[in-house]
Amino acid sequence: MTKVMEIRNVETFYGAIMALRGVSLEVNEGEIVTILGANGAGKTTLMKTISGLMDPEKGQIEFNGERIDGKQPDQIVRMGLAHVPEGREVFPYLTIEENLKMGAYCRSGNIRDDIDLVYEYFPILKERRSQSAGFLSGGQQQMLAIGRGLMARPKLMLLDEPSLGLSPLLTQEIFAIIKRLNAEQKVTMLLVEQNANVALHTAHTGYVLEMGRIVMAGSCEELRKSDDIQEFYLGRQ
Ligand code: ATP
C-alpha cells in the first residue's frame, strides 16, 4: 500500500499548553482513517497542525513523500490536501456557487466540471446555488463545506467532525456520501469524529487520541470489538 501521509512524533502547543504529545500515524492511499477521541483530546489541533494552520514544535509530517510541516496552508492545499474544518466555516454572505469557487482559488483550469461534480453528489446545492450560504441548514452547510474542499481536487481530505450538530438521519446521509467520494473519486480521507459508532462503520482504520497521545490503533473491525472502545466510545456495558 502506498503511504499518502506519515506523521512522526508531532508536538503542538498553545503557549505553554502541550496539546499534542508525540503523535505518530499513517494514512494509506485510498483509505478512510478515523481519529476518535473525547472533547479536548487534541483532534482539532492535529487537523490544524497537518493543514499548516498551526506549526508543530517538534516532529515531522510527510505528505506524498514531501515534508509539509512548516509550510503555509495555501502551499499545502496546492499539494492536494484539503481541510474541511469543524463548524463548516462557509462564507455566509457568498452564494453557494461562489463558496465552491473559493475552494478552487489556488488552482487553475476548468472548474465548471468540478462544480458539476459537486452538484452530482449534493443536488440540493445545485437547487440553491444562487442563495447565500448563510441561509442553508447545518446539514446543507456541511455538504457545502465538503463540496468546497473537493474543488481543490484533493488527494487527501481532512474532515473535522462532519456530524457535529446534525440529526442521526443527516449524519447517515453525509457519511454515505463520504464513503462514495472515497470509493468513486478516490479521495483518501482522514476523519475526526466524536460519533464513534458512525466513524467505526465508515472508516477502514482508526486511531484513538487521548490527552494528546495516540493510545490505540487498528482496523476499525478490531477497534469495534475492543472492550475499551465498547465501554468508553460505543457506550456498551
Ligand atoms: P473538541 O472535540 O472539543 O473540538 P478536540 O479533541 O478537537 O476537542 P482540541 O480542540 O484540539 O481538542 O484541544 C486540545 C487541547 O488544547 C485541549 O486541552 C484544549 O483545551 C486546548 N486548546 C484548544 N484550543 C486552544 C486555544 N486556542 N488556546 C489554548 N488552549 C487550547
PDB file of N, CA, C and O in Angstrom, residues 95-97 100 115-133 135-147 170 173-174 177 180:
ATOM      1  N   THR A  95     -22.762  33.339  -2.247  1.00  0.00           N
ATOM      2  CA  THR A  95     -23.703  32.302  -2.675  1.00  0.00           C
ATOM      3  C   THR A  95     -23.018  30.937  -2.580  1.00  0.00           C
ATOM      4  O   THR A  95     -21.789  30.851  -2.421  1.00  0.00           O
ATOM      5  N   ILE A  96     -23.835  29.917  -2.737  1.00  0.00           N
ATOM      6  CA  ILE A  96     -23.292  28.561  -2.690  1.00  0.00           C
ATOM      7  C   ILE A  96     -22.254  28.369  -3.787  1.00  0.00           C
ATOM      8  O   ILE A  96     -21.160  27.860  -3.557  1.00  0.00           O
ATOM      9  N   GLU A  97     -22.601  28.846  -4.997  1.00  0.00           N
ATOM     10  CA  GLU A  97     -21.653  28.651  -6.096  1.00  0.00           C
ATOM     11  C   GLU A  97     -20.363  29.454  -5.879  1.00  0.00           C
ATOM     12  O   GLU A  97     -19.269  28.984  -6.182  1.00  0.00           O
ATOM     13  N   LEU A 100     -18.186  27.556  -3.588  1.00  0.00           N
ATOM     14  CA  LEU A 100     -17.494  26.454  -4.274  1.00  0.00           C
ATOM     15  C   LEU A 100     -16.294  26.985  -5.058  1.00  0.00           C
ATOM     16  O   LEU A 100     -15.215  26.392  -5.040  1.00  0.00           O
ATOM     17  N   ILE A 115     -17.501  21.868 -10.369  1.00  0.00           N
ATOM     18  CA  ILE A 115     -18.737  22.346  -9.726  1.00  0.00           C
ATOM     19  C   ILE A 115     -19.869  21.363 -10.053  1.00  0.00           C
ATOM     20  O   ILE A 115     -20.636  20.963  -9.170  1.00  0.00           O
ATOM     21  N   ASP A 116     -19.931  20.922 -11.314  1.00  0.00           N
ATOM     22  CA  ASP A 116     -20.988  19.976 -11.707  1.00  0.00           C
ATOM     23  C   ASP A 116     -20.861  18.656 -10.944  1.00  0.00           C
ATOM     24  O   ASP A 116     -21.872  18.042 -10.577  1.00  0.00           O
ATOM     25  N   LEU A 117     -19.616  18.256 -10.718  1.00  0.00           N
ATOM     26  CA  LEU A 117     -19.401  17.008  -9.966  1.00  0.00           C
ATOM     27  C   LEU A 117     -19.915  17.166  -8.532  1.00  0.00           C
ATOM     28  O   LEU A 117     -20.594  16.275  -8.008  1.00  0.00           O
ATOM     29  N   VAL A 118     -19.639  18.313  -7.919  1.00  0.00           N
ATOM     30  CA  VAL A 118     -20.143  18.562  -6.547  1.00  0.00           C
ATOM     31  C   VAL A 118     -21.671  18.520  -6.559  1.00  0.00           C
ATOM     32  O   VAL A 118     -22.303  17.915  -5.684  1.00  0.00           O
ATOM     33  N   TYR A 119     -22.283  19.119  -7.588  1.00  0.00           N
ATOM     34  CA  TYR A 119     -23.753  19.131  -7.680  1.00  0.00           C
ATOM     35  C   TYR A 119     -24.325  17.723  -7.877  1.00  0.00           C
ATOM     36  O   TYR A 119     -25.445  17.447  -7.468  1.00  0.00           O
ATOM     37  N   GLU A 120     -23.541  16.863  -8.520  1.00  0.00           N
ATOM     38  CA  GLU A 120     -23.996  15.478  -8.699  1.00  0.00           C
ATOM     39  C   GLU A 120     -24.123  14.780  -7.343  1.00  0.00           C
ATOM     40  O   GLU A 120     -25.071  14.045  -7.094  1.00  0.00           O
ATOM     41  N   TYR A 121     -23.140  15.025  -6.484  1.00  0.00           N
ATOM     42  CA  TYR A 121     -23.171  14.401  -5.158  1.00  0.00           C
ATOM     43  C   TYR A 121     -24.150  15.091  -4.218  1.00  0.00           C
ATOM     44  O   TYR A 121     -24.716  14.472  -3.324  1.00  0.00           O
ATOM     45  N   PHE A 122     -24.315  16.410  -4.397  1.00  0.00           N
ATOM     46  CA  PHE A 122     -25.182  17.184  -3.500  1.00  0.00           C
ATOM     47  C   PHE A 122     -26.192  17.985  -4.322  1.00  0.00           C
ATOM     48  O   PHE A 122     -26.044  19.213  -4.482  1.00  0.00           O
ATOM     49  N   PRO A 123     -27.228  17.329  -4.846  1.00  0.00           N
ATOM     50  CA  PRO A 123     -28.192  18.015  -5.732  1.00  0.00           C
ATOM     51  C   PRO A 123     -28.847  19.235  -5.074  1.00  0.00           C
ATOM     52  O   PRO A 123     -29.165  20.204  -5.773  1.00  0.00           O
ATOM     53  N   ILE A 124     -28.993  19.215  -3.750  1.00  0.00           N
ATOM     54  CA  ILE A 124     -29.633  20.355  -3.064  1.00  0.00           C
ATOM     55  C   ILE A 124     -28.802  21.633  -3.252  1.00  0.00           C
ATOM     56  O   ILE A 124     -29.348  22.739  -3.318  1.00  0.00           O
ATOM     57  N   LEU A 125     -27.490  21.484  -3.367  1.00  0.00           N
ATOM     58  CA  LEU A 125     -26.628  22.662  -3.557  1.00  0.00           C
ATOM     59  C   LEU A 125     -26.863  23.273  -4.938  1.00  0.00           C
ATOM     60  O   LEU A 125     -26.787  24.486  -5.121  1.00  0.00           O
ATOM     61  N   LYS A 126     -27.182  22.426  -5.912  1.00  0.00           N
ATOM     62  CA  LYS A 126     -27.465  22.938  -7.254  1.00  0.00           C
ATOM     63  C   LYS A 126     -28.773  23.736  -7.247  1.00  0.00           C
ATOM     64  O   LYS A 126     -28.852  24.833  -7.771  1.00  0.00           O
ATOM     65  N   GLU A 127     -29.761  23.112  -6.587  1.00  0.00           N
ATOM     66  CA  GLU A 127     -31.068  23.788  -6.497  1.00  0.00           C
ATOM     67  C   GLU A 127     -30.947  25.181  -5.877  1.00  0.00           C
ATOM     68  O   GLU A 127     -31.649  26.099  -6.255  1.00  0.00           O
ATOM     69  N   ARG A 128     -30.062  25.298  -4.887  1.00  0.00           N
ATOM     70  CA  ARG A 128     -29.965  26.549  -4.123  1.00  0.00           C
ATOM     71  C   ARG A 128     -28.714  27.351  -4.473  1.00  0.00           C
ATOM     72  O   ARG A 128     -28.313  28.235  -3.722  1.00  0.00           O
ATOM     73  N   ARG A 129     -28.128  27.081  -5.634  1.00  0.00           N
ATOM     74  CA  ARG A 129     -26.786  27.608  -5.935  1.00  0.00           C
ATOM     75  C   ARG A 129     -26.644  29.123  -5.896  1.00  0.00           C
ATOM     76  O   ARG A 129     -25.574  29.644  -5.647  1.00  0.00           O
ATOM     77  N   SER A 130     -27.774  29.854  -6.130  1.00  0.00           N
ATOM     78  CA  SER A 130     -27.670  31.324  -6.151  1.00  0.00           C
ATOM     79  C   SER A 130     -28.017  31.957  -4.812  1.00  0.00           C
ATOM     80  O   SER A 130     -28.040  33.180  -4.678  1.00  0.00           O
ATOM     81  N   GLN A 131     -28.310  31.113  -3.803  1.00  0.00           N
ATOM     82  CA  GLN A 131     -28.672  31.669  -2.487  1.00  0.00           C
ATOM     83  C   GLN A 131     -27.437  31.830  -1.599  1.00  0.00           C
ATOM     84  O   GLN A 131     -26.450  31.119  -1.762  1.00  0.00           O
ATOM     85  N   SER A 132     -27.541  32.746  -0.640  1.00  0.00           N
ATOM     86  CA  SER A 132     -26.430  32.943   0.302  1.00  0.00           C
ATOM     87  C   SER A 132     -26.271  31.698   1.160  1.00  0.00           C
ATOM     88  O   SER A 132     -27.260  31.137   1.644  1.00  0.00           O
ATOM     89  N   ALA A 133     -25.022  31.329   1.387  1.00  0.00           N
ATOM     90  CA  ALA A 133     -24.742  30.102   2.143  1.00  0.00           C
ATOM     91  C   ALA A 133     -25.240  30.202   3.580  1.00  0.00           C
ATOM     92  O   ALA A 133     -25.561  29.194   4.210  1.00  0.00           O
ATOM     93  N   PHE A 135     -27.987  31.007   4.643  1.00  0.00           N
ATOM     94  CA  PHE A 135     -29.383  30.560   4.789  1.00  0.00           C
ATOM     95  C   PHE A 135     -29.535  29.038   4.747  1.00  0.00           C
ATOM     96  O   PHE A 135     -30.634  28.528   4.912  1.00  0.00           O
ATOM     97  N   LEU A 136     -28.441  28.339   4.502  1.00  0.00           N
ATOM     98  CA  LEU A 136     -28.539  26.869   4.449  1.00  0.00           C
ATOM     99  C   LEU A 136     -28.678  26.289   5.854  1.00  0.00           C
ATOM    100  O   LEU A 136     -28.199  26.880   6.828  1.00  0.00           O
ATOM    101  N   SER A 137     -29.284  25.105   5.923  1.00  0.00           N
ATOM    102  CA  SER A 137     -29.352  24.380   7.211  1.00  0.00           C
ATOM    103  C   SER A 137     -27.946  23.861   7.546  1.00  0.00           C
ATOM    104  O   SER A 137     -27.059  23.856   6.683  1.00  0.00           O
ATOM    105  N   GLY A 138     -27.790  23.387   8.786  1.00  0.00           N
ATOM    106  CA  GLY A 138     -26.488  22.854   9.213  1.00  0.00           C
ATOM    107  C   GLY A 138     -25.997  21.732   8.305  1.00  0.00           C
ATOM    108  O   GLY A 138     -24.830  21.683   7.925  1.00  0.00           O
ATOM    109  N   GLY A 139     -26.904  20.828   7.964  1.00  0.00           N
ATOM    110  CA  GLY A 139     -26.528  19.695   7.112  1.00  0.00           C
ATOM    111  C   GLY A 139     -26.109  20.155   5.722  1.00  0.00           C
ATOM    112  O   GLY A 139     -25.137  19.660   5.145  1.00  0.00           O
ATOM    113  N   GLN A 140     -26.854  21.127   5.197  1.00  0.00           N
ATOM    114  CA  GLN A 140     -26.515  21.638   3.864  1.00  0.00           C
ATOM    115  C   GLN A 140     -25.190  22.408   3.891  1.00  0.00           C
ATOM    116  O   GLN A 140     -24.408  22.332   2.947  1.00  0.00           O
ATOM    117  N   GLN A 141     -24.931  23.111   5.001  1.00  0.00           N
ATOM    118  CA  GLN A 141     -23.643  23.806   5.119  1.00  0.00           C
ATOM    119  C   GLN A 141     -22.491  22.798   5.177  1.00  0.00           C
ATOM    120  O   GLN A 141     -21.416  23.033   4.638  1.00  0.00           O
ATOM    121  N   GLN A 142     -22.755  21.662   5.830  1.00  0.00           N
ATOM    122  CA  GLN A 142     -21.725  20.619   5.857  1.00  0.00           C
ATOM    123  C   GLN A 142     -21.473  20.084   4.447  1.00  0.00           C
ATOM    124  O   GLN A 142     -20.340  19.853   4.051  1.00  0.00           O
ATOM    125  N   MET A 143     -22.552  19.914   3.688  1.00  0.00           N
ATOM    126  CA  MET A 143     -22.397  19.451   2.300  1.00  0.00           C
ATOM    127  C   MET A 143     -21.574  20.471   1.514  1.00  0.00           C
ATOM    128  O   MET A 143     -20.690  20.113   0.727  1.00  0.00           O
ATOM    129  N   LEU A 144     -21.875  21.745   1.733  1.00  0.00           N
ATOM    130  CA  LEU A 144     -21.154  22.804   1.023  1.00  0.00           C
ATOM    131  C   LEU A 144     -19.676  22.818   1.426  1.00  0.00           C
ATOM    132  O   LEU A 144     -18.799  22.974   0.566  1.00  0.00           O
ATOM    133  N   ALA A 145     -19.414  22.638   2.699  1.00  0.00           N
ATOM    134  CA  ALA A 145     -18.013  22.635   3.152  1.00  0.00           C
ATOM    135  C   ALA A 145     -17.246  21.475   2.513  1.00  0.00           C
ATOM    136  O   ALA A 145     -16.093  21.631   2.093  1.00  0.00           O
ATOM    137  N   ILE A 146     -17.899  20.321   2.406  1.00  0.00           N
ATOM    138  CA  ILE A 146     -17.237  19.178   1.756  1.00  0.00           C
ATOM    139  C   ILE A 146     -17.062  19.474   0.258  1.00  0.00           C
ATOM    140  O   ILE A 146     -16.003  19.241  -0.322  1.00  0.00           O
ATOM    141  N   GLY A 147     -18.112  20.023  -0.343  1.00  0.00           N
ATOM    142  CA  GLY A 147     -18.048  20.373  -1.773  1.00  0.00           C
ATOM    143  C   GLY A 147     -16.942  21.373  -2.043  1.00  0.00           C
ATOM    144  O   GLY A 147     -16.169  21.225  -2.994  1.00  0.00           O
ATOM    145  N   LEU A 170     -29.400  12.775   9.003  1.00  0.00           N
ATOM    146  CA  LEU A 170     -28.483  13.582   8.176  1.00  0.00           C
ATOM    147  C   LEU A 170     -27.047  13.090   8.291  1.00  0.00           C
ATOM    148  O   LEU A 170     -26.301  13.092   7.316  1.00  0.00           O
ATOM    149  N   GLU A 173     -26.623  10.286   6.067  1.00  0.00           N
ATOM    150  CA  GLU A 173     -26.589  10.751   4.674  1.00  0.00           C
ATOM    151  C   GLU A 173     -25.205  11.297   4.309  1.00  0.00           C
ATOM    152  O   GLU A 173     -24.634  10.952   3.281  1.00  0.00           O
ATOM    153  N   ILE A 174     -24.660  12.130   5.202  1.00  0.00           N
ATOM    154  CA  ILE A 174     -23.333  12.723   4.960  1.00  0.00           C
ATOM    155  C   ILE A 174     -22.268  11.616   4.889  1.00  0.00           C
ATOM    156  O   ILE A 174     -21.414  11.611   4.005  1.00  0.00           O
ATOM    157  N   ILE A 177     -22.227   9.691   1.688  1.00  0.00           N
ATOM    158  CA  ILE A 177     -21.573  10.434   0.602  1.00  0.00           C
ATOM    159  C   ILE A 177     -20.049  10.416   0.771  1.00  0.00           C
ATOM    160  O   ILE A 177     -19.308  10.273  -0.200  1.00  0.00           O
ATOM    161  N   ARG A 180     -18.923   7.252  -0.621  1.00  0.00           N
ATOM    162  CA  ARG A 180     -18.976   7.247  -2.096  1.00  0.00           C
ATOM    163  C   ARG A 180     -17.829   8.057  -2.689  1.00  0.00           C
ATOM    164  O   ARG A 180     -17.221   7.660  -3.674  1.00  0.00           O
TER     165      ARG A 180
END
